[in-house]
Tab-separated table of C-alpha atoms (C1' of nucleotides) in Angstrom:
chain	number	residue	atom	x	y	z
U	104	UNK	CA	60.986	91.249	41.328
U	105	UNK	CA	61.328	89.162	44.127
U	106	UNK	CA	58.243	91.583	45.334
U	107	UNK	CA	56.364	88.803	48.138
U	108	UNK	CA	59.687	87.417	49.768
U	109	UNK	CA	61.129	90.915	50.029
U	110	UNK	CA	57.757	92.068	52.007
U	111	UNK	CA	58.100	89.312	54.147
U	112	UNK	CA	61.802	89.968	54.774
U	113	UNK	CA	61.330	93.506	55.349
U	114	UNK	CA	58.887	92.701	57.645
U	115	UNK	CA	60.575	89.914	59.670
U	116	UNK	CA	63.236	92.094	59.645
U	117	UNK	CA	60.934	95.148	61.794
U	118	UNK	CA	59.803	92.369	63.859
U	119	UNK	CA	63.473	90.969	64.954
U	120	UNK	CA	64.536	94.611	65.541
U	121	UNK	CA	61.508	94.976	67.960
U	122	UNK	CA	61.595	91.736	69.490
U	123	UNK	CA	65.324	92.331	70.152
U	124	UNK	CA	64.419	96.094	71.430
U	125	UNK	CA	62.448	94.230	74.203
U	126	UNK	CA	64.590	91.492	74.882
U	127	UNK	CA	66.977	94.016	76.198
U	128	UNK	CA	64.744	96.299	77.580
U	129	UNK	CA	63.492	93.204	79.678
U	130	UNK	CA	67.101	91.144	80.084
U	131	UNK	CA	69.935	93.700	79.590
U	132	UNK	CA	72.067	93.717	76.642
U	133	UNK	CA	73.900	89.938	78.149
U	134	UNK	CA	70.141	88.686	77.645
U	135	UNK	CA	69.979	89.090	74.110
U	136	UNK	CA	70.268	85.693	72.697
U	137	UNK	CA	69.979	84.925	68.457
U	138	UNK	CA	68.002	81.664	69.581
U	139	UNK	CA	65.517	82.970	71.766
U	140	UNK	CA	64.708	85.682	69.464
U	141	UNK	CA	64.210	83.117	66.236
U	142	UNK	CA	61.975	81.737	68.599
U	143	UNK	CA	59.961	84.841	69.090
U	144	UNK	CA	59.590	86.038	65.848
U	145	UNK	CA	59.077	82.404	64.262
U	146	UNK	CA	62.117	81.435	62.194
U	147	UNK	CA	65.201	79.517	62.368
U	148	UNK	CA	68.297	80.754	64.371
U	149	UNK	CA	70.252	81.023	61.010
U	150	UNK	CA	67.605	83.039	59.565
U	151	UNK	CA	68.566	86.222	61.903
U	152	UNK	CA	71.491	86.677	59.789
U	153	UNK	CA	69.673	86.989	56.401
U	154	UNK	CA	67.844	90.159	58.216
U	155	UNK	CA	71.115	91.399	59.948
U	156	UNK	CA	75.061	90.719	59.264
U	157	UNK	CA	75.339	90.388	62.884
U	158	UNK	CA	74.226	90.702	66.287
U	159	UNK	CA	75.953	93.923	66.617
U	160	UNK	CA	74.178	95.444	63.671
U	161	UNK	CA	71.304	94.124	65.255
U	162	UNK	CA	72.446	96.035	69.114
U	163	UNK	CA	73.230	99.369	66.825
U	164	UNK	CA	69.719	98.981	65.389
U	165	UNK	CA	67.854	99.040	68.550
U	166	UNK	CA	70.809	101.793	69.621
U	167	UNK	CA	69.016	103.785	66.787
U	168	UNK	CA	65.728	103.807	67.762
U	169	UNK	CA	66.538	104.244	71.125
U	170	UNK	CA	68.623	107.261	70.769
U	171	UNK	CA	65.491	108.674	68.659
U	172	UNK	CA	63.041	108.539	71.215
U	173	UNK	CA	65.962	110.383	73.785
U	174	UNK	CA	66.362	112.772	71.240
U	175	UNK	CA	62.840	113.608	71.059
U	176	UNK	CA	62.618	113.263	75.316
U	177	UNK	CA	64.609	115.802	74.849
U	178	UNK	CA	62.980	117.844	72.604
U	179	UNK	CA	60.203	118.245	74.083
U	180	UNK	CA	62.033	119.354	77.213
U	181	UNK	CA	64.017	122.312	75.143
U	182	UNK	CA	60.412	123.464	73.830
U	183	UNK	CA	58.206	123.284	76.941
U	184	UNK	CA	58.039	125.711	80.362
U	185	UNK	CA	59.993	128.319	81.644
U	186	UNK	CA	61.882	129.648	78.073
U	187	UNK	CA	65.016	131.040	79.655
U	188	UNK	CA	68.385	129.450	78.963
U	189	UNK	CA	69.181	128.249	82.041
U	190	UNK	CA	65.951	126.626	82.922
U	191	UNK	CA	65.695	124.888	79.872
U	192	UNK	CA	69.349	123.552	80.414
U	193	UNK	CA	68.477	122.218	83.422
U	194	UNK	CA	64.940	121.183	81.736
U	195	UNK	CA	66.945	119.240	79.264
U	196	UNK	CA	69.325	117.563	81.897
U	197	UNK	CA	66.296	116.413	83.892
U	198	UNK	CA	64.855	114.887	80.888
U	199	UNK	CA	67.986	112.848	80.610
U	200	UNK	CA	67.853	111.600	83.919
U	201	UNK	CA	64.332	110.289	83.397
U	202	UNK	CA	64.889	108.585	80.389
U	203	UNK	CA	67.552	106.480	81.480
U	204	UNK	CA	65.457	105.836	84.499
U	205	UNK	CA	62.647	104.616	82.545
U	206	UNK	CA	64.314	103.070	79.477
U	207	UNK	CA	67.506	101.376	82.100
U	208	UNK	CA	68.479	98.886	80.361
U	209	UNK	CA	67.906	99.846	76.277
U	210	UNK	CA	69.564	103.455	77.480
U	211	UNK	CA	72.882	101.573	79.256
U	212	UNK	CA	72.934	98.930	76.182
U	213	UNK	CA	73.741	102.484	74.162
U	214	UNK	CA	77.219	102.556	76.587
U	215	UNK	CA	77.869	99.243	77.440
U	216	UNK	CA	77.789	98.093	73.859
U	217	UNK	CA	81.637	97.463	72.426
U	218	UNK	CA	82.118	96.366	68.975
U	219	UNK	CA	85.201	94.344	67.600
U	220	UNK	CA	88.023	96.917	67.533
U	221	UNK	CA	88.163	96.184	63.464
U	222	UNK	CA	84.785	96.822	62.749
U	223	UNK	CA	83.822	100.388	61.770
U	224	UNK	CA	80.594	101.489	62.939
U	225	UNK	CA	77.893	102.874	60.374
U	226	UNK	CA	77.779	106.258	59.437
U	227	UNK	CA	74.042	106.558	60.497
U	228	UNK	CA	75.199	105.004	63.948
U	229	UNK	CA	77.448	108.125	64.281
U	230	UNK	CA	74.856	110.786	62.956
U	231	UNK	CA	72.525	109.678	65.742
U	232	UNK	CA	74.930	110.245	68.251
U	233	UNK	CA	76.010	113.921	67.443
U	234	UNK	CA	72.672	114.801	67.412
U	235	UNK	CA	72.434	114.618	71.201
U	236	UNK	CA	74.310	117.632	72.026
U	237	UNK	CA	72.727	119.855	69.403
U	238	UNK	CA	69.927	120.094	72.171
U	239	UNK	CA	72.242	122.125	74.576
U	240	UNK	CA	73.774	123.809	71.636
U	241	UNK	CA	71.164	126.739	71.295
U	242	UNK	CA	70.884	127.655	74.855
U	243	UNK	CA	74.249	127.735	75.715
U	244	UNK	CA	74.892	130.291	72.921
U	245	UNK	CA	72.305	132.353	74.563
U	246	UNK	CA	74.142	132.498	77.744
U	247	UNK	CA	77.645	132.094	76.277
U	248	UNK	CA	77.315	134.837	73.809
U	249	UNK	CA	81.353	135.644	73.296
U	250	UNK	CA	82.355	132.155	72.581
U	251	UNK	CA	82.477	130.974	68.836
U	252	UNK	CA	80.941	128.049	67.705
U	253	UNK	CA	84.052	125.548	67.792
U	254	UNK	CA	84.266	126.372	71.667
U	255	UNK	CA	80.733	126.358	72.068
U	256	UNK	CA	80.298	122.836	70.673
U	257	UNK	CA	83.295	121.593	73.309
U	258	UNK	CA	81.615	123.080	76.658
U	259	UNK	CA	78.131	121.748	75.130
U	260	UNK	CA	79.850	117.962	75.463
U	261	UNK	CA	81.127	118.685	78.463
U	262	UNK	CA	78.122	119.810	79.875
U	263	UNK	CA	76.249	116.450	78.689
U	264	UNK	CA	79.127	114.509	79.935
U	265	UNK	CA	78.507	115.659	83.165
U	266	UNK	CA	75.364	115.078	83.257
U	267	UNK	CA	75.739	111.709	81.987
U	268	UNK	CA	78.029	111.069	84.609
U	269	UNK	CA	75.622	111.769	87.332
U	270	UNK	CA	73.157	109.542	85.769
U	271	UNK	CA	75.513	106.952	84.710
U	272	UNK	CA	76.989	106.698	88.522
U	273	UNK	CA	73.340	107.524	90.378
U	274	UNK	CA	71.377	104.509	88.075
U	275	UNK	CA	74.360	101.895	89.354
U	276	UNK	CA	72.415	100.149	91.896
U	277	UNK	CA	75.808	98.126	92.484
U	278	UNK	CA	76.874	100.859	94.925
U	279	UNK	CA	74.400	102.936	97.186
U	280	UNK	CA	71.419	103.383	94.929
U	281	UNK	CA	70.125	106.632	94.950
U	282	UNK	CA	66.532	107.479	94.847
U	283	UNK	CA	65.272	108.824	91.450
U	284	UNK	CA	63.903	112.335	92.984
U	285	UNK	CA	67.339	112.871	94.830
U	286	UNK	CA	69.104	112.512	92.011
U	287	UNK	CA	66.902	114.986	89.825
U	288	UNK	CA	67.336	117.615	92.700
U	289	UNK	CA	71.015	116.921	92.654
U	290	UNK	CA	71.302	116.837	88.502
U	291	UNK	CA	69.169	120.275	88.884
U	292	UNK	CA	71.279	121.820	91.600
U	293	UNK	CA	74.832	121.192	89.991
U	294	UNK	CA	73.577	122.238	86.303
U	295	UNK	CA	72.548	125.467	87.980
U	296	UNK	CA	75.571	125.865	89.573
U	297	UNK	CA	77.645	125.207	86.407
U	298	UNK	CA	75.832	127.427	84.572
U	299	UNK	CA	76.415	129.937	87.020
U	300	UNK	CA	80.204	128.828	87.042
U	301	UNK	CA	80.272	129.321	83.073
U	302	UNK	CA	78.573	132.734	83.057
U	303	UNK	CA	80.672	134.041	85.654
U	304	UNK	CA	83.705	132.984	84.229
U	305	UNK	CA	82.651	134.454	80.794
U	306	UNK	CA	82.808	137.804	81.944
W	42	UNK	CA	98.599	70.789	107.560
W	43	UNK	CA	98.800	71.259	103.622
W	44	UNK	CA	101.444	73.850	103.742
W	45	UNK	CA	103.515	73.216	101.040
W	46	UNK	CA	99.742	72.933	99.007
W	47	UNK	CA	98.456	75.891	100.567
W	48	UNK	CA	101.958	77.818	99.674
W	49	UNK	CA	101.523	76.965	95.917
W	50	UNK	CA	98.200	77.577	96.170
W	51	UNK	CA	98.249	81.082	97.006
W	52	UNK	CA	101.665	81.691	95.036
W	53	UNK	CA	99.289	80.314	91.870
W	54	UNK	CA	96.539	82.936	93.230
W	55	UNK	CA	98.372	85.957	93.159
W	56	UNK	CA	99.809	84.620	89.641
W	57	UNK	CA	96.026	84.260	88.474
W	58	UNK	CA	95.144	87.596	89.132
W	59	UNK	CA	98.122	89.163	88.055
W	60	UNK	CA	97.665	87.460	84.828
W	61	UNK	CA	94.506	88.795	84.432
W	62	UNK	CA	95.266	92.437	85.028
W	63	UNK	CA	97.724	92.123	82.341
W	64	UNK	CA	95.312	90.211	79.998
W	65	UNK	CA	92.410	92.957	80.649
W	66	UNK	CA	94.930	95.783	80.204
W	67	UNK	CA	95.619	94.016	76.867
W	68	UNK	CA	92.675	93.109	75.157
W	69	UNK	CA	90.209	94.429	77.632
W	70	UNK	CA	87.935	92.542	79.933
W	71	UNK	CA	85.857	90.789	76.998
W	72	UNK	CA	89.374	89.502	76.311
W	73	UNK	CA	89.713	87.533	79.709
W	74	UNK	CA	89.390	83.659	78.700
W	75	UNK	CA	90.044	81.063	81.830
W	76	UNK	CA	91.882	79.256	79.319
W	77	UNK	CA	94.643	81.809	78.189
W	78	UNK	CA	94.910	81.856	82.069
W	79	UNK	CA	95.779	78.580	82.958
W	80	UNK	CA	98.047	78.568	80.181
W	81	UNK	CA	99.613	81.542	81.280
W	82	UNK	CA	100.140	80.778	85.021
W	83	UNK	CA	100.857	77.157	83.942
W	84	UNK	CA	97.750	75.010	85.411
W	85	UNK	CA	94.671	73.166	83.956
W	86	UNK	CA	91.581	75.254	82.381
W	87	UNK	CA	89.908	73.957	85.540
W	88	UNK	CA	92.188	74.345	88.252
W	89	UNK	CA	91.278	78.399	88.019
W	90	UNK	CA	88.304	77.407	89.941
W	91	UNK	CA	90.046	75.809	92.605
W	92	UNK	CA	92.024	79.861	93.359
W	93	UNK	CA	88.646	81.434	92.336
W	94	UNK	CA	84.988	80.299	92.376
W	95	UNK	CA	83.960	82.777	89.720
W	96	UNK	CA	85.761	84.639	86.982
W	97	UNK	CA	83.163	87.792	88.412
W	98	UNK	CA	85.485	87.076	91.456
W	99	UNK	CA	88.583	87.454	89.527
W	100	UNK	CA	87.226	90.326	88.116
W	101	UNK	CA	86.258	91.917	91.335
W	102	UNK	CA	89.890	91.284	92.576
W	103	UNK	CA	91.504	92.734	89.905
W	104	UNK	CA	89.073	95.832	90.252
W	105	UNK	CA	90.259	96.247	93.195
W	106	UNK	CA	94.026	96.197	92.806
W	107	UNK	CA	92.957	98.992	89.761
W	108	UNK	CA	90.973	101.205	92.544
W	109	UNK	CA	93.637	100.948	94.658
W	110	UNK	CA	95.977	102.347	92.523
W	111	UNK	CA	93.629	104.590	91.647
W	112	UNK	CA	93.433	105.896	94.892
W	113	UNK	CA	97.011	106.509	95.397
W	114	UNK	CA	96.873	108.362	92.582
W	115	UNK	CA	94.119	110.487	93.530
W	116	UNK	CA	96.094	110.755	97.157
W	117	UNK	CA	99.151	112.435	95.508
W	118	UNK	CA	97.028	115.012	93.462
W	119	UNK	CA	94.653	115.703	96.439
W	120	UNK	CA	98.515	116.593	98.474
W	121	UNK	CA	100.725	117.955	95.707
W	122	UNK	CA	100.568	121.396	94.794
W	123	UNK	CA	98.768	124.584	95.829
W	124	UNK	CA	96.593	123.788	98.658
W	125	UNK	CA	93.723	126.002	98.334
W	126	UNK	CA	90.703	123.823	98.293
W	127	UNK	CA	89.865	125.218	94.546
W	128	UNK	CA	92.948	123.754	92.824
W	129	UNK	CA	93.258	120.486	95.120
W	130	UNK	CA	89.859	119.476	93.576
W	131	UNK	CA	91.192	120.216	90.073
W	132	UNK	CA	93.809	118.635	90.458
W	133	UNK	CA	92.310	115.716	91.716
W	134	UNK	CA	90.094	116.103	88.510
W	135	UNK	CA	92.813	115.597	86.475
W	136	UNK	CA	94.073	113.076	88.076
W	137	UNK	CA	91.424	110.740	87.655
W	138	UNK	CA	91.113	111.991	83.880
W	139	UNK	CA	95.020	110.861	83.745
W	140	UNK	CA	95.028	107.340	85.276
W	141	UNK	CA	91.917	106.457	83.174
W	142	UNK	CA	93.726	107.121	80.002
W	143	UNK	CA	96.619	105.546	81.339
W	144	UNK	CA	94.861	102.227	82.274
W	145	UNK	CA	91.923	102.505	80.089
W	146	UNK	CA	91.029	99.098	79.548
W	147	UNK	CA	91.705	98.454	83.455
W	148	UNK	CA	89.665	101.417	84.446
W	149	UNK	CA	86.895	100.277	82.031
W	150	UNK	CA	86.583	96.943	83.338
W	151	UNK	CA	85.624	98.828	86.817
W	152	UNK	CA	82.342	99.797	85.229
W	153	UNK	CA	81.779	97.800	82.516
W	154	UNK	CA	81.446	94.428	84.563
W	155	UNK	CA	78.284	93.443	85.334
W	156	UNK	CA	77.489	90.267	87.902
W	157	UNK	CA	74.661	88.049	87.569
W	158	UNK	CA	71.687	89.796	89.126
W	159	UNK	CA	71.279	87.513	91.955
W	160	UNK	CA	74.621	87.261	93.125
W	161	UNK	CA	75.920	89.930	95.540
W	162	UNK	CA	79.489	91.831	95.176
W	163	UNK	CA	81.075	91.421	98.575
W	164	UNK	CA	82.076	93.619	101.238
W	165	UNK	CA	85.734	94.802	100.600
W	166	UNK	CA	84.842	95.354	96.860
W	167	UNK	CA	82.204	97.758	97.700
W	168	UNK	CA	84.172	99.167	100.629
W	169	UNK	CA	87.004	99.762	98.049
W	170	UNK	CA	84.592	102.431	95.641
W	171	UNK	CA	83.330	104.353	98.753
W	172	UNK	CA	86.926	105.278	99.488
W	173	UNK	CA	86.743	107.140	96.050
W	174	UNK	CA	84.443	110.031	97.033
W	175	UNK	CA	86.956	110.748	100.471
W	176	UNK	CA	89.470	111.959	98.433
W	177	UNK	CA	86.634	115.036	97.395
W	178	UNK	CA	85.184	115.329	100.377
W	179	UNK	CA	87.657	117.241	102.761
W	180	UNK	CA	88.425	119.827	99.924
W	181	UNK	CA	84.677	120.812	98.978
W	182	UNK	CA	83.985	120.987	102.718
W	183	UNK	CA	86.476	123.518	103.089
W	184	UNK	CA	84.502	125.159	100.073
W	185	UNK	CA	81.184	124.619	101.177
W	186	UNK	CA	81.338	125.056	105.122
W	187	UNK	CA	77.428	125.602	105.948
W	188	UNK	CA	76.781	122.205	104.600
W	189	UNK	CA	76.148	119.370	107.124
W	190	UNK	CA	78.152	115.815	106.488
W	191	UNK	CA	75.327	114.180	104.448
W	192	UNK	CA	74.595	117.419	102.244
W	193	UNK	CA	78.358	117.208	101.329
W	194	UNK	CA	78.869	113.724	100.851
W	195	UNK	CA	75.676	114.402	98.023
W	196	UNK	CA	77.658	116.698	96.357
W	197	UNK	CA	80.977	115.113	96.770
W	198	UNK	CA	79.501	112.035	94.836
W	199	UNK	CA	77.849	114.692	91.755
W	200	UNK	CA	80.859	116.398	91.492
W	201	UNK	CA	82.792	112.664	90.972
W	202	UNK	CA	80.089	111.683	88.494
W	203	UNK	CA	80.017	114.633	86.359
W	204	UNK	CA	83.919	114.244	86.105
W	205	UNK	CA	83.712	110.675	85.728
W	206	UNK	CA	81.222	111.387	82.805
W	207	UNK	CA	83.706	113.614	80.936
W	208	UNK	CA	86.818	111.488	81.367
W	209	UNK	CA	83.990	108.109	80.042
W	210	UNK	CA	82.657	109.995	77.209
W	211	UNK	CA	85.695	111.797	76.108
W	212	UNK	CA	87.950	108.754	76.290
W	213	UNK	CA	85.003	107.177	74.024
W	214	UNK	CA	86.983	106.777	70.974
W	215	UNK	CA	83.231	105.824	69.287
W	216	UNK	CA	82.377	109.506	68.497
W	217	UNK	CA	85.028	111.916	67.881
W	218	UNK	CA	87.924	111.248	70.289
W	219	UNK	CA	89.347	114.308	72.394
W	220	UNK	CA	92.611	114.731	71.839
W	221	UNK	CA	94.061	113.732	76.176
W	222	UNK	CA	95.260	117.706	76.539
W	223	UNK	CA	91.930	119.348	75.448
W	224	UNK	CA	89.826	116.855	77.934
W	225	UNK	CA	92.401	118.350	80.597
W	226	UNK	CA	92.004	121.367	79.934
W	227	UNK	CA	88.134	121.048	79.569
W	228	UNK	CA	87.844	119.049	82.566
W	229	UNK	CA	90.056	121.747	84.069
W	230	UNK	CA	87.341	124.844	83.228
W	231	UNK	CA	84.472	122.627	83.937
W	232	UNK	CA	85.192	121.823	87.702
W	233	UNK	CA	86.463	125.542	88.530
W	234	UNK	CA	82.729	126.616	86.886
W	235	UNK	CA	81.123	123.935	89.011
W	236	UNK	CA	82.679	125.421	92.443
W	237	UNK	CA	82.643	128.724	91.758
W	238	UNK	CA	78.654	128.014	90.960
W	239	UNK	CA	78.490	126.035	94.144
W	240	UNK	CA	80.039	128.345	96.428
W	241	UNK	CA	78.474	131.647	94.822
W	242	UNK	CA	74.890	129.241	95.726
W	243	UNK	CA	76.138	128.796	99.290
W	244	UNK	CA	76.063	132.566	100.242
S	190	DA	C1'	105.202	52.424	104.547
S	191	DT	C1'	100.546	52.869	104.144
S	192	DA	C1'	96.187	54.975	104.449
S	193	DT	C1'	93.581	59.100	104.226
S	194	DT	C1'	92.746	63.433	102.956
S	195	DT	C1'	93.295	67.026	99.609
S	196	DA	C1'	94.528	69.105	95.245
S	197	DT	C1'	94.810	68.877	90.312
S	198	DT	C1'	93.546	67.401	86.043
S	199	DG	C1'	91.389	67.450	81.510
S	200	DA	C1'	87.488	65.491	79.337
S	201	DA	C1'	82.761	66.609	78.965
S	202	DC	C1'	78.542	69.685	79.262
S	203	DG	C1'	75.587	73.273	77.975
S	204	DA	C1'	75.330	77.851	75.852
S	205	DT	C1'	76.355	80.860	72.364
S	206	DG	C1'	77.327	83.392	67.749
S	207	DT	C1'	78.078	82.174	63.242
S	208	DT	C1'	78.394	79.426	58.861
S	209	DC	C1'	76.823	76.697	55.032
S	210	DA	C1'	75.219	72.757	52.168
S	211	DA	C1'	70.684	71.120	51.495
S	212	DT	C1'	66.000	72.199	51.029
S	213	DT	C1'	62.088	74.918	50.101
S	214	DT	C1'	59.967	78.874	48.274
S	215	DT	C1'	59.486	82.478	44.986
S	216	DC	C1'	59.940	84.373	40.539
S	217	DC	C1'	60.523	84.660	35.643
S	218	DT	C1'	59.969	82.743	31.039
S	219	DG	C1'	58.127	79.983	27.107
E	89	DC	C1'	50.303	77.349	33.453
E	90	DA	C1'	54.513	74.520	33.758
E	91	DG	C1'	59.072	74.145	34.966
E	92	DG	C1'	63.531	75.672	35.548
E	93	DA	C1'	66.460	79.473	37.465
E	94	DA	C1'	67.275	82.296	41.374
E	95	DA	C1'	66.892	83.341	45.925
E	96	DA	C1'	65.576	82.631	50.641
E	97	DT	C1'	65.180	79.529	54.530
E	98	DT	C1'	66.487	75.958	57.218
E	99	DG	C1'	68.716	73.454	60.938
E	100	DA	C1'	72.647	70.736	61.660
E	101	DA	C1'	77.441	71.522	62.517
E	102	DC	C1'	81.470	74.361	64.192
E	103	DA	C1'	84.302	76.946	67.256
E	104	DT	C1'	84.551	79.077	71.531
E	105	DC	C1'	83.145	80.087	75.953
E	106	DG	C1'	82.538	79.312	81.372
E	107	DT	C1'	81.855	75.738	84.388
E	108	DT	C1'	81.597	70.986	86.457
E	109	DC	C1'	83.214	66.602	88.102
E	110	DA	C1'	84.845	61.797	88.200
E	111	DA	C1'	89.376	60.185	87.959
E	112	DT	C1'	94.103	60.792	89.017
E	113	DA	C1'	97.987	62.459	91.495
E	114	DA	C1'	100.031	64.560	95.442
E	115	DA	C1'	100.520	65.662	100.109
E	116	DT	C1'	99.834	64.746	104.829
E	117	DA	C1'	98.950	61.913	108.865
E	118	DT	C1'	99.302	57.548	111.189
DNA sequence: ATATTTATTGAACGATGTTCAATTTTCCTG
DNA sequence: CAGGAAAATTGAACATCGTTCAATAAATAT
């Protein structure tokens, strides 16, 4: 049943996600052309869209993968060194910051990626996502212990939006770049101090 | 000398830009198209060129008009109200939350553009974002008086990004969209954490 | 008025994402 | 294994962009 040509596809298919994965890790999202990546995986341009409906399929694919190997970035972070809540907050928001640093432009093609208004994204799309704040989750119950979990799960965004937000702004070489080890002192120095905030403000 | 072409000229300028603000307020700024311009102000597709070498320069002009506005409103929050240094910076918090959901697509457009690599943004835009971390900067001083003048302007910029990154991710209507109030009001406890943790780190 | 300088035009160019009829390949059946 | 059905692949064609530029029109200077 269609056994050889659906290897092939499936395969072709790996290799367009990949090639595309370094296409925009090398050119930026604007880089990523259908042509160019034919080209690179040997096939014709119209060929792309009998492994993907679209190009944006094709961006949430890499999105995917990309968001996989944060999630484990940050993982690793939650797990390793000094156990105590607030270190491993700050552990986690470091972790962040390198990331982006080393994966610019596949982590900023996770933001700077819009869809057609119409066009629902994918279920797994949004799974992937969510997942990111489960890593702050667990120590901010520790230190947060009178907050249920509906309340918990709004200061754990917050708390990765902020740190996004430092990133986000401190990675934009457009204004005054900042240098990488500045930034981690300054990611480490305001998590601390809104941890500190929080607790305080808890009791 | 060319007056009467130089008048119409710059009357068909301001017209430009103006039309795109309202076209990127519209249909945001991968709605822009030089042709729905000219038709707009009344001109050829390529006479655009001759008010504007670039549409990244139309871009950059209408960012600016946005960042103005955006720092008028920031001016009346940072003035408005109780003047203790703790609730002008809230204030100004929400603010900023408030104009970007009131101009989203405009206020999008100010980070999602991205230039050519090569080409350089000029002066008065980048002049024009520095202006953004002033508005900060007097309050947390007040806040944070041991601190020399580059030490501030540091945190002045974190504490802009990590609000930034809460107003961007929560006005992400991607994931689970925040209902305008509850970013407020999370925005709100966030920043009074963040000072209290800064100043309580100060002594 | 006429010549010269300048501004405006809109057709054309080169990319780009996407589609689709024609072709080639793969698979199933007798 | 042969040969027709089914499916996959192709690459030319389409629509839409930003951008350019020779030709035209307008404005200014003489």
């Amino acid at each position: 049943m269609m056994s050889k040509a659906l290897e092939r596809r499936e395969k072709l298919r790996i290799d367009l996600i990949q090639a595309a994965e370094r296409m925009i890790a090398e050119r930026g999202l604007v880089g990523l052309k259908t042509r160019d990546l034919a080209r690179e995986i040997g096939c014709a341009n119209g060929a792309v869209y009998n492994l993907v409906t679209d190009v944006d399929e094709l961006v949430l694919r890499v999105g995917s993968r990309t968001l996989h190997r944060l999630d484990e970035a940050l993982s690793a972070a939650e797990s390793a060194g000094d156990p105590s809540p607030q270190e491993t907050l700050v552990r986690i928001a470091i972790a962040y910051c390198d990331f982006a640093a080393e994966n610019l432009e596949l982590w900023r093609a996770l933001f700077e990626h819009r869809m057609a208004a119409d066009k629902i994204l994918p279920d797994w799309s949004v799974n992937d996502q969510l997942q990111l704040f489960r890593h702050i989750h667990h120590p901010l119950a520790l230190l947060l212990p009178k907050r249920g979990q509906e309340q918990l799960g709004i200061t754990a965004r917050s708390l990765f939006s902020a740190v996004h937000g430092m990133v986000a702004l401190g990675l934009e070489q457009r204004l005054v770049a900042v240098p990488l080890p500045a930034l981690r002192k300054e990611i480490a120095g305001l998590v601390r101090a809104m941890i500190d905030g929080l607790v305080a403000r808890e009791e």
